[in-house]
Amino acid sequence: MAPWNPRMEEMPPEELRRLQFKLVKSLVYRLYSFNDFYRRRMKEQEVHPDDIRTLEDVAKLPFMYKADLRDGYPDRIFSAEQNELVRYHVSSGTTGKPTVVGYTERDIENWSESLARGFSSCGLGRGDVIQVSYGYGLFTGGLGAHYGAERVGATVLPTSVGNTERQIELMQDLHVTAIACTPSYLLHMGEVAEKMGVSIRNDTDLRMGFLGAEPWSEQMRTRIEDWLGIRAYDIYGTSELSGPMFTECTEQQGIHVWGDLALVEIVDPATGEVLEAGEQGELTITMLQKEALPMIRYRIGDLTAVEEGACACGRTHPRIGRIRGRVDDMLIIRGINVFPSQVEHVLLEIPQVGRHFQIVVDRKGALDSMLVRVEVSEEAFSDKITELMVIKRAVEHRLRSSLNVSVDVELVEPGSLPRFEGKSKKVVDRRSL
């Protein structure tokens, strides 16, 4: 497929590296001069902007972590004044505090440009109708895909999530050709469609899907493509980076990360050492043009590798492979980040339940489900079903409010959950990707 921005997407690799170095130098000087957080971090690391003399010298700079964003809540790391911001998005945090991401007008522009390149590399453009079934609102998925699709001239159907039968009707009636959603939700739509007597393969115009916000495998891609008759493309991003930003192209041989917007490193999760192309490690990204919430060497926690060799599509920017897992204990439930520490934080505030709990994640049909098994405290334990049901509903409500995802709760007797020596095993993930 023809590039959206040929001059940039097909830039010779050496020229791209020179551009990246220029952007890195400018970024580092700006943050050292005007951002208290980064100046303090660089001084702690005993590194000065003058020490960055080559692109490889980026490895001298300190890492940034999710905890830094939590500690800087809501906007202490921002490099833009409030009157320069045009939008906030908010994502899940590991405790009660979420991560707040601010955007300037230029940040939104670059976000849209990044997805315009990705969408066009898969053939999305004028004449297409894309159904955006990611969540809208504080979550970045819906609006990110929405703006990128409009940029390439596609018509956007902003269905968000839920009301699946209506979504299938609209898919048929409005001749939808593309969809952006989680892979599990697309499988769920296929199942619901069949119950309605509708074959997505035969009774709709759908031909491509941009699927992400949760882990999925090549086996799931094959199942989706064979069953629904579409091309399924991986889309990647996090709220901290802006939102969904990067996609595969029609070659489906890795996700193109636009080097004028982001500098990719893969580091050893234990040592922080930069790894070579082809070696799997923790994805670490420096956002080269982000204004409101700058990112230098942000350790995302996702495991992947930089793909070796040039892509057959002709685009010269780095590619990363499919995300293989997490270095931490984060779960992704229907596109929402959930940490066991979040669950623990909520439960410890409820006196009727104990501190021992277990999270059971499963996949019912095509959709993820989450069950929290928690011991009732000795004081609250009762053989009266009505009293236990009141506690159960209260815990479910508190968890749903904190996690932004539906949670089933099972109350169990005190002392009945397994105890472990050493690190406890709080999560049972029964999903098969």
XYZ file of C-alpha atoms in Angstrom, residues 92-96 326-333 336-348 354-361 370-374 399 402-403 405 407 423-429 431:
52
model
C -5.584 2.889 35.390
C -3.011 3.152 38.144
C -1.565 0.482 40.423
C -3.296 1.956 43.490
C -6.101 4.415 43.930
C 4.567 -8.475 30.738
C 7.499 -8.047 33.082
C 5.136 -7.151 35.900
C 1.872 -8.635 37.123
C -0.470 -6.412 35.117
C -3.538 -8.082 33.654
C -5.457 -6.781 30.656
C -9.188 -7.445 31.010
C -8.510 -2.365 30.717
C -5.253 -2.566 32.696
C -5.775 -4.253 36.060
C -3.102 -4.756 38.711
C -3.474 -7.220 41.599
C -2.246 -4.388 43.830
C -5.321 -2.367 42.803
C -7.561 -5.215 43.927
C -5.651 -5.527 47.173
C -5.897 -1.770 47.754
C -9.701 -1.909 47.479
C -10.137 -5.046 49.576
C -8.011 -3.707 52.423
C -9.757 -10.428 54.930
C -6.420 -9.744 53.296
C -6.215 -13.051 51.455
C -7.648 -13.112 47.949
C -7.217 -14.767 44.579
C -7.937 -13.431 41.097
C -9.209 -15.936 38.533
C -9.204 -14.729 34.933
C -12.572 -11.785 36.165
C -13.474 -13.447 39.447
C -12.099 -12.281 42.778
C -12.227 -14.917 45.493
C -11.773 -13.296 48.895
C -14.017 -3.123 42.702
C -11.990 1.359 41.106
C -11.028 -0.889 38.174
C -14.281 -3.300 34.653
C -15.822 -8.134 38.482
C 5.928 -14.910 46.744
C 2.191 -15.533 46.804
C 0.359 -16.613 43.679
C -2.589 -14.254 43.621
C -3.536 -14.704 39.952
C -4.856 -17.740 38.094
C -5.105 -16.947 34.378
C -7.310 -17.823 29.260
